[in-house]
Phi, psi and omega in degrees: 000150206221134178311180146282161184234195290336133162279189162247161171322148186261297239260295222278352148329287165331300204297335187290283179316316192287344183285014172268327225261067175015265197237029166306159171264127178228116209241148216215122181274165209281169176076228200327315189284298195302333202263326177286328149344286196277325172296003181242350178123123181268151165239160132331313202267010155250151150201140231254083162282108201258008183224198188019106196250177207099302191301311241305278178357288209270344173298308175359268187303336184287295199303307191290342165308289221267358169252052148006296164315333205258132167300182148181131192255159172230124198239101176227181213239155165304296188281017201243308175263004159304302182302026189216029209292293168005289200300000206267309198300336193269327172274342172267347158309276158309323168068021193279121217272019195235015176280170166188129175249095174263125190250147194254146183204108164256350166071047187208145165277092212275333188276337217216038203059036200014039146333144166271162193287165163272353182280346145298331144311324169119359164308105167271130168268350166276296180333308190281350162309300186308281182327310169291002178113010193248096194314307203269019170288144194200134177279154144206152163283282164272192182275305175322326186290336196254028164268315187285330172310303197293323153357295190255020162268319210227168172069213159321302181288332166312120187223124172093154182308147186211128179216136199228130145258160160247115196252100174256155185271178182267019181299178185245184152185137201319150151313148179220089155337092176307174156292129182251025191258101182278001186271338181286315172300337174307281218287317189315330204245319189269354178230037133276359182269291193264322189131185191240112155158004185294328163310353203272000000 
């Protein structure tokens, strides 16, 4: 199975969904979603999973539990959430109405030499979202499609569980290095949450 073509941007996708999102929290699987992040401005309010791949999700899904006021998006990769499908069945389980899961989908392994991928292959990952429960999985494509999307991912306006693939092409763009000191990311990220001392 081969994308549509024009595909969309990957960076400038990012760049798109994030001009809403006020004081969202956005948490980011490691290579491309990290690097496209961090190419948008480091905050506090990111944070670069530059390991554990798989986690993106369900680190999310912890964080949109225990902060309930705050939005929070998770920004992963195709291949980041295969090796995670589970986490789709434990998160629509759970529903937390302030989650939103966008998956960058080039249907390639990009960190690894850009194999192709299995959602390249006829693996749908909106398809395996609904069956796990999650209603509001949705394809997108065009620009259009993902302006009407981003509303209901990220900033104020977002109310409810939310899951977007996103098909973007394999062009590259240069890295944009998070900070990799996870004890900086760490303390930085928990006392934007809580306050300063929370790092202690």
């Amino acid at each position: 199975m081969t994308q549509q073509q024009p595909a969309l941007d990957r960076r400038a996708v990012v760049a798109r969904i994030l001009r809403q999102r006020d004081d969202s929290l956005v948490v980011a699987s490691l290579g491309n979603p990290c690097y496209d992040l961090m190419a948008q401005g480091d905050r506090p309010e990111n944070f670069y999973l530059m390991g554990a791949m798989g986690g993106c999700a369900m680190l999310a899904l912890g964080l949109a539990l225990a902060q309930p006021a705050r939005r929070v998006l998770a920004l992963v990769g195709d291949g980041e959430l295969m090796m995670a499908l589970g986490s789709l069945a434990t998160i629509a389980v759970q529903a937390p109405r302030n989650l939103s899961i966008v998956v960058i989908d080039n249907e390639h392994y990009a960190e690894t030499g850009m194999q192709a991928a299995h959602t390249g292959r006829g693996v749908d990952l909106v398809g395996v979202a609904r069956a796990a429960g999650i209603a509001s999985a949705r394809l997108v494509r065009t620009v259009d499609e993902l302006d009407e999307a981003v509303p209901a991912l990220i900033g104020r306006t977002a109310d409810g569980l939310a899951f977007v693939n996103v098909k973007v092409g394999i062009e590259d763009s240069p890295p944009a290095l998070p900070p990799r000191d996870g004890t900086f990311q760490r303390s930085r990220f928990r006392e934007n949450l809580l306050g300063a001392g929370a790092h202690a």
